[in-house]
């Protein structure tokens, strides 16, 4: 999951376009990008689009959050179409994922689907308390497939006039939210997915943000526009050189009989370096650039 492209659920045109954008995952949105009166239409369009998806396409649905009273209707419409996963907005902690998981199980039974086939990715920093509760995700549910964060709702919640400084970098509170997402994803052994870049015309700024995210440990990023997808895919696909280096390191450990430390081209490498190389190779495999 390098790129996850949001598509508003009420737009037939965007739903059609979304599937040809080259994203690893399409997230059909039933929440903030869909007005209240249009939610019923969006639910049925979403179900139709999931059923008609090209083979191999991965589809998640962003449902309305657990306090809205709308989540059950969202599930009743889309779960029978069997999406790959659900994105839960405004998640307050691991217990919200458990709560959603129970609802999901009921919807799966009603639709005659197997237990646990549908994954969950919560957005974990959309309120102050949620951001302070991110240590509750590890072990919360076997459905947990990734964690992602949000800077727009959080800004509205805390009353920040902006979430970026004059240079375009996130201010402290938002960098904290970003950091706790990385830590919680690592502690949960699931994918860390960076938040959206809303300025969708500025592809240079998007690339810079992707490079920073990839450097720091995120393995993918949310997108809101098809033009963002190729850049996200490129940055989050390990480069040929990185793959060659990782392979050389893994081989060096294996050739030496798996000691704690090896030397390669005049540098020392120990177990954390080996782990990092193995993670990179796993990502390369997922991205299809390694057999
Ligand atoms: N998915 C699929 N298609 C999209 C798309 C998306 N997220 N965003 C834009 N497109 C399509 C447009 O419909 C347009 O199609 P056309 O050439 O057939 O007319 C084309 O891509 C170019 O779009 P563009 O004119 O550059 O942008 P726009 O002004 O139409 O749309 C947004 C801008 C922000 C409204 C739109 O990108 C969007 O809806 N993004 C998703 C919003 C969302 O889901 N938010 C919730 C998560 S934060
Ligand atoms: Mg939102």
Coordinates of C-alpha atoms in Angstrom, one line a residue, residues 114-278:
X114 CA -16.3 -15.1 6.3
X115 CA -15.2 -13.8 9.7
X116 CA -12.6 -11.0 9.6
X117 CA -12.0 -10.8 5.8
X118 CA -12.5 -7.0 5.9
X119 CA -9.5 -5.0 7.3
X120 CA -9.6 -1.7 9.2
X121 CA -7.3 1.4 8.9
X122 CA -8.2 4.1 11.5
X123 CA -7.4 7.8 11.2
X124 CA -5.9 8.3 14.7
X125 CA -5.2 12.0 15.3
X126 CA -8.4 13.9 14.4
X127 CA -9.1 15.1 18.0
X128 CA -6.9 16.1 20.9
X129 CA -7.8 13.1 23.0
X130 CA -7.4 10.7 20.1
X131 CA -3.9 12.0 19.5
X132 CA -3.0 11.5 23.2
X133 CA -4.5 7.9 23.0
X134 CA -2.5 6.4 20.2
X135 CA -0.7 3.9 22.4
X136 CA -4.0 2.0 22.6
X137 CA -3.8 0.5 19.1
X138 CA -1.2 -2.3 19.5
X139 CA -3.0 -5.6 19.7
X140 CA -6.5 -4.0 19.4
X141 CA -7.7 -6.2 16.5
X142 CA -6.4 -8.7 14.0
X143 CA -8.2 -6.6 11.4
X144 CA -5.9 -3.7 11.9
X145 CA -4.0 -3.2 8.6
X146 CA -2.4 0.3 9.0
X147 CA -2.7 3.6 10.9
X148 CA -2.9 7.0 9.4
X149 CA -3.3 10.5 10.7
X150 CA -5.2 13.7 9.9
X151 CA -4.1 17.3 10.3
X152 CA -7.3 19.1 9.0
X153 CA -9.8 17.9 11.6
X154 CA -7.3 18.2 14.3
X155 CA -6.6 21.9 13.4
X156 CA -10.4 22.6 13.6
X157 CA -10.7 20.7 16.9
X158 CA -7.9 22.6 18.7
X159 CA -8.7 25.9 17.1
X160 CA -5.4 26.3 15.2
X161 CA -5.7 28.9 12.4
X162 CA -3.3 26.9 10.3
X163 CA -1.4 23.6 10.6
X164 CA 1.7 24.8 8.7
X165 CA 4.3 27.5 9.2
X166 CA 5.4 30.1 6.7
X167 CA 7.8 27.6 5.1
X168 CA 5.0 25.1 4.6
X169 CA 6.1 22.7 7.3
X170 CA 3.7 21.3 9.9
X171 CA 3.8 23.2 13.2
X172 CA 4.6 21.3 16.5
X173 CA 1.2 19.8 17.4
X174 CA 0.8 18.4 13.9
X175 CA 4.4 17.0 13.9
X176 CA 3.6 15.4 17.2
X177 CA 0.5 13.8 15.6
X178 CA 2.6 12.6 12.7
X179 CA 5.2 11.2 15.0
X180 CA 2.8 9.3 17.3
X181 CA 1.3 7.7 14.3
X182 CA 4.7 6.3 13.2
X183 CA 5.3 5.0 16.7
X184 CA 1.9 3.5 17.1
X185 CA 2.1 1.8 13.7
X186 CA 5.5 0.4 14.6
X187 CA 4.3 -0.8 18.0
X188 CA 1.2 -2.4 16.2
X189 CA 3.4 -4.0 13.4
X190 CA 1.1 -2.4 10.8
X191 CA 1.7 0.0 7.9
X192 CA 2.3 3.7 8.7
X193 CA 0.4 5.8 6.2
X194 CA 1.1 9.5 5.9
X195 CA -1.8 12.0 5.7
X196 CA -3.1 13.9 2.6
X197 CA -1.4 16.8 1.0
X198 CA -4.4 19.1 0.4
X199 CA -2.6 21.5 -1.9
X200 CA -3.1 19.2 -4.9
X201 CA -1.7 21.5 -7.6
X202 CA 1.7 21.8 -5.8
X203 CA 3.3 18.5 -6.9
X204 CA 6.8 19.7 -5.9
X205 CA 5.7 20.2 -2.3
X206 CA 4.0 16.8 -2.4
X207 CA 7.2 15.1 -3.6
X208 CA 9.2 16.8 -0.8
X209 CA 6.6 15.7 1.8
X210 CA 6.7 12.1 0.4
X211 CA 10.5 12.0 0.6
X212 CA 10.4 13.1 4.2
X213 CA 7.7 10.6 5.1
X214 CA 9.6 7.7 3.4
X215 CA 12.8 8.8 5.2
X216 CA 11.1 8.7 8.5
X217 CA 9.4 5.3 8.2
X218 CA 6.0 5.8 6.5
X219 CA 5.4 3.2 3.8
X220 CA 2.6 5.0 2.0
X221 CA 0.6 8.1 1.7
X222 CA -3.1 9.2 1.3
X223 CA -3.9 11.0 -2.0
X224 CA -6.8 13.2 -2.9
X225 CA -6.2 13.7 -6.6
X226 CA -5.1 11.3 -9.4
X227 CA -2.1 13.5 -10.3
X228 CA -0.6 12.8 -6.8
X229 CA -0.6 9.0 -7.3
X230 CA 2.4 8.5 -9.6
X231 CA 4.6 10.7 -7.4
X232 CA 3.6 8.8 -4.2
X233 CA 4.1 5.4 -6.0
X234 CA 7.5 6.5 -7.2
X235 CA 8.8 7.7 -3.8
X236 CA 7.5 4.8 -1.8
X237 CA 8.9 2.2 -4.2
X238 CA 12.4 1.2 -3.0
X239 CA 15.0 2.2 -5.6
X240 CA 17.1 -0.3 -7.5
X241 CA 20.2 0.8 -5.6
X242 CA 18.4 0.5 -2.3
X243 CA 17.3 -3.0 -3.2
X244 CA 20.8 -4.1 -4.4
X245 CA 22.3 -2.7 -1.2
X246 CA 19.7 -4.5 1.0
X247 CA 20.3 -7.8 -0.9
X248 CA 24.1 -7.4 -0.5
X249 CA 23.7 -6.9 3.2
X250 CA 21.3 -9.9 3.7
X251 CA 23.8 -12.0 1.7
X252 CA 26.7 -10.8 3.7
X253 CA 25.0 -11.9 6.9
X254 CA 24.0 -15.3 5.4
X255 CA 27.5 -15.9 3.9
X256 CA 29.1 -15.2 7.3
X257 CA 26.8 -17.7 9.1
X258 CA 24.5 -15.1 10.5
X259 CA 26.8 -13.4 13.1
X260 CA 25.7 -10.3 15.0
X261 CA 27.9 -8.0 12.9
X262 CA 29.5 -7.9 9.4
X263 CA 31.7 -5.5 7.5
X264 CA 30.8 -4.5 4.0
X265 CA 32.8 -2.0 2.0
X266 CA 34.5 -0.6 5.0
X267 CA 31.4 -0.1 7.1
X268 CA 30.0 -1.9 10.1
X269 CA 26.5 -3.4 9.9
X270 CA 24.7 -5.1 12.8
X271 CA 21.3 -6.5 13.6
X272 CA 19.3 -3.2 13.2
X273 CA 20.8 -2.7 9.8
X274 CA 19.8 -6.3 8.8
X275 CA 16.3 -5.7 10.0
X276 CA 16.1 -2.5 8.0
X277 CA 17.3 -4.3 4.9
X278 CA 14.7 -7.0 5.4

